[in-house]
Structure formats: C-alpha cells, structure tokens
Coordinates of C-alpha atoms in Angstrom, one line a residue:
X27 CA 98.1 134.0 68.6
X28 CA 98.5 133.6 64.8
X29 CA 96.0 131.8 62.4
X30 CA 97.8 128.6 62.3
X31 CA 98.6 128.7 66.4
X32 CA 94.4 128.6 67.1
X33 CA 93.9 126.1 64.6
X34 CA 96.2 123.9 65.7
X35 CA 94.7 124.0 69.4
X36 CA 91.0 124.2 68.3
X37 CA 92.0 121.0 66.3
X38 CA 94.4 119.7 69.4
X39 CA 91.3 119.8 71.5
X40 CA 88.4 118.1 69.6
X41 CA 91.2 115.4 68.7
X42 CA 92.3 115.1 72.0
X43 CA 92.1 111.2 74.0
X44 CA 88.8 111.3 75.5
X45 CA 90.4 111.2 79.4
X46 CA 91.6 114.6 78.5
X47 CA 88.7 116.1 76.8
X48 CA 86.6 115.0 79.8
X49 CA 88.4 116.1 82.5
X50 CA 86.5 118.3 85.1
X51 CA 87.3 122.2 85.6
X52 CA 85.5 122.7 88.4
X53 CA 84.7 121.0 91.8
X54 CA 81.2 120.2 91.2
X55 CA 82.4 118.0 88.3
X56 CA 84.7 116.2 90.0
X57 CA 84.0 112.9 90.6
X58 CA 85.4 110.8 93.7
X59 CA 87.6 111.0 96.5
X60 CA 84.8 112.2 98.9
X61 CA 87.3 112.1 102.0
X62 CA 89.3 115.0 100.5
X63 CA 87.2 117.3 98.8
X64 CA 83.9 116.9 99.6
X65 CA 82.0 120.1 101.0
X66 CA 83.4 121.4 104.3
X67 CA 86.6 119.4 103.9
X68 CA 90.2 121.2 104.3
X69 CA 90.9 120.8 100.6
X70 CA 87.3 121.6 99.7
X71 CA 87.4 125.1 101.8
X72 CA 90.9 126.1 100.4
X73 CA 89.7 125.5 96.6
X74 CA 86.8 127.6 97.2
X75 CA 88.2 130.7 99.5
X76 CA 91.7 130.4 96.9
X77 CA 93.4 130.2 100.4
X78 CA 95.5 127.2 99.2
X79 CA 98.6 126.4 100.5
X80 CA 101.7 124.1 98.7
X81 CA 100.0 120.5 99.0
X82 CA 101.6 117.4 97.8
X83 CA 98.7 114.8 96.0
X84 CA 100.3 111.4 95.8
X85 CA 97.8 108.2 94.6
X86 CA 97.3 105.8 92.1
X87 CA 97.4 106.6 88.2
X88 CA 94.1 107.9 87.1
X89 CA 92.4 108.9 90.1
X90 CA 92.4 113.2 90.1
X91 CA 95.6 114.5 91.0
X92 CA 96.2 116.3 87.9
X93 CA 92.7 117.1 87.5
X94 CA 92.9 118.6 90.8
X95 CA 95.5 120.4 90.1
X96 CA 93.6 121.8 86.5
X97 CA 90.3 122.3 88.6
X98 CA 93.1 124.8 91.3
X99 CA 93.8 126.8 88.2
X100 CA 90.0 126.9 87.0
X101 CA 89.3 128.9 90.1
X102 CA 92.4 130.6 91.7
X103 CA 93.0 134.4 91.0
X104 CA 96.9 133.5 91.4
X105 CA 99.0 133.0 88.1
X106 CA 99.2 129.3 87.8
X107 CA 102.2 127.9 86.1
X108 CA 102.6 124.1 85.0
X109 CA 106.2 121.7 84.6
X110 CA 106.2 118.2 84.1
X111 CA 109.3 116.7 85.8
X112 CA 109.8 113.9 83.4
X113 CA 110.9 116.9 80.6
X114 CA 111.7 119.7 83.0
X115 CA 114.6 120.3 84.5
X116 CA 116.9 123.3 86.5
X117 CA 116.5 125.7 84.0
X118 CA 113.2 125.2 83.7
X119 CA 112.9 125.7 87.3
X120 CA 114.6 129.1 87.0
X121 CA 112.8 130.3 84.9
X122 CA 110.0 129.7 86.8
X123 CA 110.5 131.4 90.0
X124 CA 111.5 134.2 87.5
X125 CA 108.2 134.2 86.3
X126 CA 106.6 133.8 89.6
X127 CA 109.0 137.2 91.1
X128 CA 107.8 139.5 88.3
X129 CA 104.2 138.4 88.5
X130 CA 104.3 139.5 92.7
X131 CA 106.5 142.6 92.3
X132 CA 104.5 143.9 89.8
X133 CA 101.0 142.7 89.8
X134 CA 101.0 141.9 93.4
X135 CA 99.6 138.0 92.5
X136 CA 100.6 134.9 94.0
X137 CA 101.8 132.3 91.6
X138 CA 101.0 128.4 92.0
X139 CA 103.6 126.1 90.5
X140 CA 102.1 122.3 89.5
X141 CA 104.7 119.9 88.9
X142 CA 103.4 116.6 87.6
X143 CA 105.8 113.9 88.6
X144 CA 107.3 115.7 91.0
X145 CA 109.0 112.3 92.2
X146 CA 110.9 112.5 89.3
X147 CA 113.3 115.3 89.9
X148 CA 116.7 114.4 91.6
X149 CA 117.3 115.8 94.7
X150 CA 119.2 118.8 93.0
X151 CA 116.2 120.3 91.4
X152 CA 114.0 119.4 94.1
X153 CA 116.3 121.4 96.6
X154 CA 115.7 124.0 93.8
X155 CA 112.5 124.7 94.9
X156 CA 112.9 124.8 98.6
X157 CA 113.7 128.2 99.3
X158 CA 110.8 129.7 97.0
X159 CA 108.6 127.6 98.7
X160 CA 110.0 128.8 101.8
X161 CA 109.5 131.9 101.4
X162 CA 106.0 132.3 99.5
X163 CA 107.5 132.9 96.0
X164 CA 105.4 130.1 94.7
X165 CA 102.5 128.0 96.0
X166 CA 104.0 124.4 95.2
X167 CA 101.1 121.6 94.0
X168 CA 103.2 118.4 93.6
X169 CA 101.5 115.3 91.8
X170 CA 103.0 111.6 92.3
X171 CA 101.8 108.1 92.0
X172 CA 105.1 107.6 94.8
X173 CA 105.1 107.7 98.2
X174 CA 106.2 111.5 99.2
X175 CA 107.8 110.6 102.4
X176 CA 110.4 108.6 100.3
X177 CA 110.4 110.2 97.1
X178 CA 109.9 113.9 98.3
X179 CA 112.7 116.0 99.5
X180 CA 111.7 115.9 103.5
X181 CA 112.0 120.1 103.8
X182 CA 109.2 119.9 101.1
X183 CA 107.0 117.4 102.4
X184 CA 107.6 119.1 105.5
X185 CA 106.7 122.8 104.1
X186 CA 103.4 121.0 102.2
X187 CA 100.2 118.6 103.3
X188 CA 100.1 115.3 101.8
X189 CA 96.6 114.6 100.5
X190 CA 96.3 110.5 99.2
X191 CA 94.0 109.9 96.8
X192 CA 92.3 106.7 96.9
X193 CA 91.4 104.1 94.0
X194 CA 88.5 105.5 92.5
X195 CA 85.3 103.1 93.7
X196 CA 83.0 101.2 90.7
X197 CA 80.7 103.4 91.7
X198 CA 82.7 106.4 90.6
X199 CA 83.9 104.9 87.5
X200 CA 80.3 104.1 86.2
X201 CA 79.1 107.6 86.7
X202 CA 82.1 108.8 84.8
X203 CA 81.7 106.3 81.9
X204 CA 77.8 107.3 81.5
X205 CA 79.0 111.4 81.5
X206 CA 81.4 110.0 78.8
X207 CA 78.3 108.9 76.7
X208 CA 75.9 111.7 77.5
X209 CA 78.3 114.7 76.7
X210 CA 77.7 115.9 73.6
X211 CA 80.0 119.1 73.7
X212 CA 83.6 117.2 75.4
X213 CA 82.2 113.5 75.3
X214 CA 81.0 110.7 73.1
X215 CA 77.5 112.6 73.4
X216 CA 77.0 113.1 69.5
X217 CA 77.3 109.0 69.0
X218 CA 74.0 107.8 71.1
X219 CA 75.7 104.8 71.9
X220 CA 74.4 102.7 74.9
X221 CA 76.1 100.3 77.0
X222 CA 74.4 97.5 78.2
X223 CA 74.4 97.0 82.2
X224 CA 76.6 94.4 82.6
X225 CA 79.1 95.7 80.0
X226 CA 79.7 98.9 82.7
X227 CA 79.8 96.6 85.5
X228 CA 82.7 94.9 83.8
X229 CA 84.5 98.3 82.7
X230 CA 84.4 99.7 86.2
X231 CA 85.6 96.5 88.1
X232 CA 88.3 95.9 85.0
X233 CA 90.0 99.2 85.1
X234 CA 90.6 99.0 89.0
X235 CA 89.6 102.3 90.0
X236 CA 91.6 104.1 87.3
X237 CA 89.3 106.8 85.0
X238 CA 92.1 107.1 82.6
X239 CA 91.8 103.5 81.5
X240 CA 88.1 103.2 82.0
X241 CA 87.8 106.2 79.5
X242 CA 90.2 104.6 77.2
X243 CA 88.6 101.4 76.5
X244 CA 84.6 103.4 76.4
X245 CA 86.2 105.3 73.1
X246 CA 87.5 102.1 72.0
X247 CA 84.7 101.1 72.1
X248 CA 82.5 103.6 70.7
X249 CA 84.6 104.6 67.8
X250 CA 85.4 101.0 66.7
X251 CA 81.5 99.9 66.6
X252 CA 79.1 99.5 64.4
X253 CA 75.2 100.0 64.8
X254 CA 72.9 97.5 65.1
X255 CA 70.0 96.3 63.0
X256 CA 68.1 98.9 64.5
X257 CA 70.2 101.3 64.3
X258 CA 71.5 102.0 67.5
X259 CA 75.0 101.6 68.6
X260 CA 75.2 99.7 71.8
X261 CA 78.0 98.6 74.0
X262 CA 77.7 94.9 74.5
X263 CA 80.0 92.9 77.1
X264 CA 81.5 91.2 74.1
X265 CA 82.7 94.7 73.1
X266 CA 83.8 95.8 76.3
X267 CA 85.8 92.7 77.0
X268 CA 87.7 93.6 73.4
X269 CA 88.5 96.4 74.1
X270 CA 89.9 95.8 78.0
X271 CA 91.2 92.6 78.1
X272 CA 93.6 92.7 81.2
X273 CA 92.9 94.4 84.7
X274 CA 94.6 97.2 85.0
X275 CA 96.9 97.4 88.3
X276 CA 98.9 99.7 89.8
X277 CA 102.1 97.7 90.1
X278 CA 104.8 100.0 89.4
X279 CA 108.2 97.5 90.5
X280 CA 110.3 100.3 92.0
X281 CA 107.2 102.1 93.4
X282 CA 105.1 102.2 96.9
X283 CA 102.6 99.4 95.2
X284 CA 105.7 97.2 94.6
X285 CA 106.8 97.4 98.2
X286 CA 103.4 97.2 99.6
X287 CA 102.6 94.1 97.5
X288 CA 105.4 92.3 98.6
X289 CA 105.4 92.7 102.3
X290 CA 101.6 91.6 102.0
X291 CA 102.6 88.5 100.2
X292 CA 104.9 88.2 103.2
X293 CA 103.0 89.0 106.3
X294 CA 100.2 86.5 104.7
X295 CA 102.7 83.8 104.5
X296 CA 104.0 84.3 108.1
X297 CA 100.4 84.9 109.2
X298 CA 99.8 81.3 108.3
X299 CA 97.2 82.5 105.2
X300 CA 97.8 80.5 102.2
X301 CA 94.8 81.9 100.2
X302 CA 96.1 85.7 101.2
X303 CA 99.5 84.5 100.2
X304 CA 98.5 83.1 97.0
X305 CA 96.5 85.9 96.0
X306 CA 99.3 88.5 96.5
X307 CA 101.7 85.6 94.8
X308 CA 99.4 85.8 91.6
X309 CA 99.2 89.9 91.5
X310 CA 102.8 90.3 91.7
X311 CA 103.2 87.1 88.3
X312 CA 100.7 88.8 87.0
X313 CA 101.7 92.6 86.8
X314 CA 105.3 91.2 85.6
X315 CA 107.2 91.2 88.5
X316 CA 110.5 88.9 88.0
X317 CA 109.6 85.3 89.6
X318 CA 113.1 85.1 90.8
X319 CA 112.4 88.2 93.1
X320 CA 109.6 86.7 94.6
X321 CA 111.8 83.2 94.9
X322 CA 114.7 85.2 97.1
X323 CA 111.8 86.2 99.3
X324 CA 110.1 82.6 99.7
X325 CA 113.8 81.5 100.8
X326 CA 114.2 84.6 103.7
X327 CA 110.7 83.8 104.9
X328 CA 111.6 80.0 105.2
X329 CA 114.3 80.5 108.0
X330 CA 113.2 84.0 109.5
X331 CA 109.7 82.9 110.0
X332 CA 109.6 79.1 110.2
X333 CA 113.6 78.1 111.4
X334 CA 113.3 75.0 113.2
X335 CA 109.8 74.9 113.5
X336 CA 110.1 73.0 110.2
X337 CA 114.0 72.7 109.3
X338 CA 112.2 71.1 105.8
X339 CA 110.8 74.7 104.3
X340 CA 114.2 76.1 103.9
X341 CA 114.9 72.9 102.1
X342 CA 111.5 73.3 99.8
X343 CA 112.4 77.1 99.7
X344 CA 115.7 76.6 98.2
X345 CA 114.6 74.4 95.1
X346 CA 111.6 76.0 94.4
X347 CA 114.2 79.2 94.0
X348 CA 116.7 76.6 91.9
X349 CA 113.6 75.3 89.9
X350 CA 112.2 78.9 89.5
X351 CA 115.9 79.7 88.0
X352 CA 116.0 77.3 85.2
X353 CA 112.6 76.9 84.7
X354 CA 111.3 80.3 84.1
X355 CA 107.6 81.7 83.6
X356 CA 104.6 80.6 83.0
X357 CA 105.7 77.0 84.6
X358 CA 107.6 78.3 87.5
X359 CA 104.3 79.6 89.0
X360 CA 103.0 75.7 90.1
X361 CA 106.1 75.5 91.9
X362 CA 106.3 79.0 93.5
X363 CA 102.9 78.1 94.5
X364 CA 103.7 74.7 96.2
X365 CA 106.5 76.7 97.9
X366 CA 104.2 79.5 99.2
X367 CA 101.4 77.2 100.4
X368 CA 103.9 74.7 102.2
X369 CA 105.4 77.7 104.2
X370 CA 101.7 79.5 104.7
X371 CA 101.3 76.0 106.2
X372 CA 104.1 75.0 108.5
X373 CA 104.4 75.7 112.3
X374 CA 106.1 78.9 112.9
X375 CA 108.9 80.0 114.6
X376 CA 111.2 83.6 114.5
X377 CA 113.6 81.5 117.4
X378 CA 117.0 81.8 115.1
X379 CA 116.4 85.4 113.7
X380 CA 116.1 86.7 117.2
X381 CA 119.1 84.7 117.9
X382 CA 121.2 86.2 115.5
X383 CA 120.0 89.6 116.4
X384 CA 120.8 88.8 120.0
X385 CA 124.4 87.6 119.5
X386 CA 125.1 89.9 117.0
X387 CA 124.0 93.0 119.3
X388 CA 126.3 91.4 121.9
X389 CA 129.0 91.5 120.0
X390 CA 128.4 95.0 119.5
X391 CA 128.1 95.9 123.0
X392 CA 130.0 94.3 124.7
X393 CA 133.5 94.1 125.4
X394 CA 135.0 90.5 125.3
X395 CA 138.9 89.8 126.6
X396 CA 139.1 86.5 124.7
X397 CA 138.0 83.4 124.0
X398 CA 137.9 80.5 126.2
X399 CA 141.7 79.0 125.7
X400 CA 140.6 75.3 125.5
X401 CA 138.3 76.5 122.2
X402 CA 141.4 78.2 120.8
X403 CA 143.3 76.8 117.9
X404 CA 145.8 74.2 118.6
X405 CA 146.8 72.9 115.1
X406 CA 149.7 74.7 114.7
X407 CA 153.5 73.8 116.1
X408 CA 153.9 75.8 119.3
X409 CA 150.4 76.2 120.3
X410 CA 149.9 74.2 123.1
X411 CA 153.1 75.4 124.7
X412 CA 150.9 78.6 124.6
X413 CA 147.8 76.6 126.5
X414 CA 145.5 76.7 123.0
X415 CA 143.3 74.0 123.5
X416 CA 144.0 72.5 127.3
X417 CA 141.3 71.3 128.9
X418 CA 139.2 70.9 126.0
X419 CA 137.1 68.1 125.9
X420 CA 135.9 65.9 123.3
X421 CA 132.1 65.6 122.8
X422 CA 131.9 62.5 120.8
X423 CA 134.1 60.3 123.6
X424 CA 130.9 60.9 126.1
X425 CA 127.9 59.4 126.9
X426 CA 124.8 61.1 124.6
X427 CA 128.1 62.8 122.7
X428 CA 127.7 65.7 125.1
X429 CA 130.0 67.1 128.1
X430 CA 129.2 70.2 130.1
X431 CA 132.1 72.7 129.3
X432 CA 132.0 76.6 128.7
X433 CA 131.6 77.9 125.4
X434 CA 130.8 81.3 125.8
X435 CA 133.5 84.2 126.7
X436 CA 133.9 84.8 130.5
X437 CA 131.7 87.9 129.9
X438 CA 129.1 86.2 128.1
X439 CA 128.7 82.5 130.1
X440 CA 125.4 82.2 130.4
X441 CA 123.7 84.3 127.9
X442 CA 121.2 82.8 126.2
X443 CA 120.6 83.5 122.3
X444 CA 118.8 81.1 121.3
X445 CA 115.2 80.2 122.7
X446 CA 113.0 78.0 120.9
X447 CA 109.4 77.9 120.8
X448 CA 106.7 75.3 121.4
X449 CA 105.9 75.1 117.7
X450 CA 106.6 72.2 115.5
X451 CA 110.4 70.8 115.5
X452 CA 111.1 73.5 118.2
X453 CA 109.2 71.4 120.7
X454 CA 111.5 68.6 120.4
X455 CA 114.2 71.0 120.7
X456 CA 113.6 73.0 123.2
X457 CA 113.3 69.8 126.0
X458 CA 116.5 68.7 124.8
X459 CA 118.0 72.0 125.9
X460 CA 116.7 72.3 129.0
X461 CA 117.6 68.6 129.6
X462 CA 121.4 70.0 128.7
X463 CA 121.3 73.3 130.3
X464 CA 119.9 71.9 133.4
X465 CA 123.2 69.8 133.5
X466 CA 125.2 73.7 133.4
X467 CA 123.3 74.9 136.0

C-alpha cells in the first residue's frame, strides 16, 4: 500500500456515514436479533467455534445482515471474500472461486464468500455458484431484504439455512442511538451532545426498526446543531422531528413486504375488519404504492368475497376503481376508503368463486358427449331439420317465468355449482332455489 492508498482509507474511514463507522465487529457488540444469535443459539455457536456453514440472512433494511456477515469475517480463520450483486457479475464470480481454489490447495483455508444482494443475480450467475457450494469450495453467506424461497435459486436455499432477521425493537434502536453519542473513537462521542428523552423515543419508533436510518437522522442531527446558551449541544424533539420527518417502511413494491401488505389489506377486508383494512389501505398510499393497484384488488374482493351477499359492492367497487382512475392521489384516497370500509362491512359470501371453480374443474374432468339438443342453436336455415332446438321451452310463456327442463349435459344433470349461503342477498336466494329445484327433483 502506497502513501496515497492509506491516506485515502484513513480519510475514507473517519469520513465515513456514521451507520458504517459504527457497525459492530464482534458478537458482543451486536445489538438485536436475540432469537438468532444470542448465546447458545445455532448461529451464536457456529460464529464462535468458526464451524459455519453457507447460511442465507434475509430481513428488513437495516437490521444486521451485513453486519453479520462483517462480524463472520472479524472472527473466522477462513479467507473471507466479499461481492455485491448489484455491481458483480459472472466474471466476478469466477474469479472468485479462483481465489477460493488457490487459497485451499495451497494454504489448506476455507474461504467464505458474502454476497450482499444476493437476490439480485439472475438465475445464470446464481447457478454459478451451485457447484462450489456443493462441493465445499466456498462457504456461501447470502444477504437479502427478499424472500429466499422465491428469489433464491432452490439448490441454494436448499444447500444453506435461512436465518430471518426481525425489525429491530425500540428498545434496540435507543441503545444504539446512545452508543452513537458516547463513542468517542467511531461515534459522535467527541460532540457531548445529549438528546432529550422524548426526542429518542420519537427516533426509535420513527425509523421502524431500521439502525441505518435511526443513525442517519442522530448525525443529522448532531452535525447540523448548535449549542445552547449553556453550552451544551442537546437533541431536542424539535431537532429530531427535522431531521426524520417520514416513518421509514419497508415497502419495497416488487418485494415480500409488497406481497405481504397486500394480502393483509385483503384478508382484513374479507375478515370483516374495517379498521385492519384501513390501516393496511393507508401503509400501502403511504409508501407510494399506485392507488390503481390497490383499486383492481377492491374490485376482485367485491365478487370473490361478497358475490351475492351484497350484489351492490361490486357495483361500489367498480366506481371507486373508475373514480380512482381519473381522479388520482391525494383525493382518490376518501373514495378508496369508502370502498374498503363498505366491503369490510357487507355480509359475506365466496358462493360464486367456488362455483366457478366447481364448473370449471368439471369441465376439465369430465367427458361431456354434447349438449342438450333443445339448448342448441336453431337460428340458422337447416337447423331444426337437424333437431337443434326441439323441445325447448320458453321460460317467459310460464307461470313465475320458470319451467322445469334440463340444462346441464346428460353427464352433468344434477350437479350442483352453485350453493349460496345464509348471508345477506344469498338468503333470499338460496329459498328461491330450493323452491325451483324441489320442482326437478
């Protein structure tokens, strides 16, 4: 290393964001997820012994995966190599294994590969990787805020153990915000600032279990301060709410918060919860997701979970989508809402999706010869001398506009598809077709 090479990391490091500059190297430092590595726990054991196998840490943005992974080379005897897959790519990866060959045929030592954002490599690159997993060339340590068992190639995620790391609690947050202030070498230490009680409340609800953005907006702070008329520097909640101004969520729209989000919003809805539904309504406006999404979904949960309970959601479904269309954000929100809390309030009733299911697995299965010749066609010249449409019989020119008459193919008559429930409209509808299919029997 030349001159200007250590200057430019002894000046990288003091200069560094303050997340980075704080982040733990060893175990005893780290703060938070308890269920994973705290003492006698599998992850715990294999830090310590340096028995670690290829894991795959997948969990919110700023809540240790990475500084796992940093605390892993802290301690391991094995070489420890580092790609990022966002700027990596198959060369990179060859290059690699390379690496990791020469360091076990000649040195005899193990090499751990970390790849941050593993979820970002295709499937190409990931398959890259399989065989050297496979056969102990490297120890793999994949990082991603994605779901492994969709993102992941399955041979990897097979071949690894899947540790989730969990929103880091207030509790956590606060204890790293006040190391922050009291270290002097890597920290804010050398400033003596003090934060006021209910300014670190509001910093560790605000950042939502993320460090990263909890140690952000405490060097915000700290730098953009003055002291006060007696000279200390203190962290007021005016300050704090400056420098943090919108909860941070994890709300990635192609990611496993997206999809989570979103079937909450809908479960709540079917579940009959209109606070549950609204809340998840206003996390999804919130984090920027398009209102027109969330419209489509209001429509599909008006007829698969209501139907004919209340034939009049579909209806208030539907123009709250047309409304949403041309009206746009921030308005469009009032009228999602009215849509959401109608539907959280109607009867319920999944009658006419199981219907659909039913007939359309029948006509799947089985094998029908034709259809009933008084329903066929007889529009057309030469038809009936064919026997389309003999027999049939009018509805409309009987009493109650109803005849009993077959319907259903020979191989079908009697199925029944559609069965409604005691809810709502259904009620109604349901004693009218026993009434009429008392008559078949």
């Amino acid at each position: 290393m030349d001159l200007f090479e250590y200057q430019r990391q002894t000046f990288g490091k003091k200069e560094a964001p303050l997340a980075a500059r704080m982040r733990p190297t060893t175990l005893e430092d780290f703060v938070g997820q308890e269920h994973i590595v705290g003492k006698n726990k599998l992850l715990y054991r294999a830090i310590k012994s340096d028995r670690l196998r290829s894991v795959l840490f997948y969990g919110p943005p700023g809540t240790g995966k990475t500084t796992l992974a940093k605390v892993i080379a802290n301690t391991t005897k094995s070489e420890f190599l580092q790609l990022n897959a966002t700027t990596s790519g198959i060369k990179d990866i060859k290059e690699t294994i390379v690496k990791a060959q020469d360091s076990f045929g000649m040195y005899q030592k193990r090499t751990i590969l970390f790849i941050d954002e593993i979820h970002r490599f295709n499937k190409t690159q990931q398959d890259a990787l399989l065989p050297h997993v496979e056969d102990g060339t490297i120890i793999l340590i994949g990082a991603t805020t994605e779901n492994p068992y969709f993102e992941v190639n399955p041979a990897l995620v097979s071949r690894s153990i899947v540790f989730q790391l969990q929103k880091l609690t207030q509790k956590d947050i606060a204890l790293i915000i006040k190391k922050a202030l009291m270290d002097t070498e890597k920290g804010l230490g050398m400033y003596h600032a003090e934060i006021e009680e209910d300014a670190l409340h509001f910093l560790a609800d605000i950042s939502n279990g993320d460090a990263r953005t909890a140690l952000n907006a405490i060097e915000l702070a700290v730098l953009t301060s003055d002291k006060d008329k007696d000279g200390k520097l203190r962290i007021t909640m005016e300050i704090a709410q400056d420098c943090i101004q919108k909860r941070a969520l994890n709300y990635d729209k192609a990611g496993d918060n997206h999809y989570d989000t979103i079937s909450a919003f809908i479960k709540s809805m079917r579940g009959s919860d209109p606070d549950a539904a609204l809340y998840y309504l206003a996390k999804m406006l919130y984090a920027g997701e398009d209102p027109k999404f969330i419209a489509r979904r209001i429509v599909i949960c008006a007829s698969e979970d209501i139907g004919n309970a209340d034939p009049h959601a579909l209806q208030v479904a539907v123009a709250a989508a047309q409304a949403t269309n041309f009206i746009g954000m921030p308005e469009c929100r009032i009228i999602l809402a009215q849509a959401v809390t109608y539907l959280s309030c109607a009867p319920k009733s999944n009658a006419s999706y199981l219907a659909i299911d039913k007939a359309l697995q029948a006509v799947k299965t089985v094998q029908v010869s034709s259809i009933p010749v008084h329903l066929k066609d007889s529009h057309y010249a030469g038809a009936k001398e064919m026997g389309n449409g003999l027999g049939y019989r009018y509805a409309h020119d009987y009493p109650g506009h109803y005849v009993k008459q077959q319907y259903l193919p020979d191989e079908l008559c009697g199925t029944v598809f559609y069965e409604p429930t005691e809810n709502g409209l259904e009620k109604k509808i349901k004693d009218s077709l026993k009434r009429l299919r008392g008559e078949l029997s």
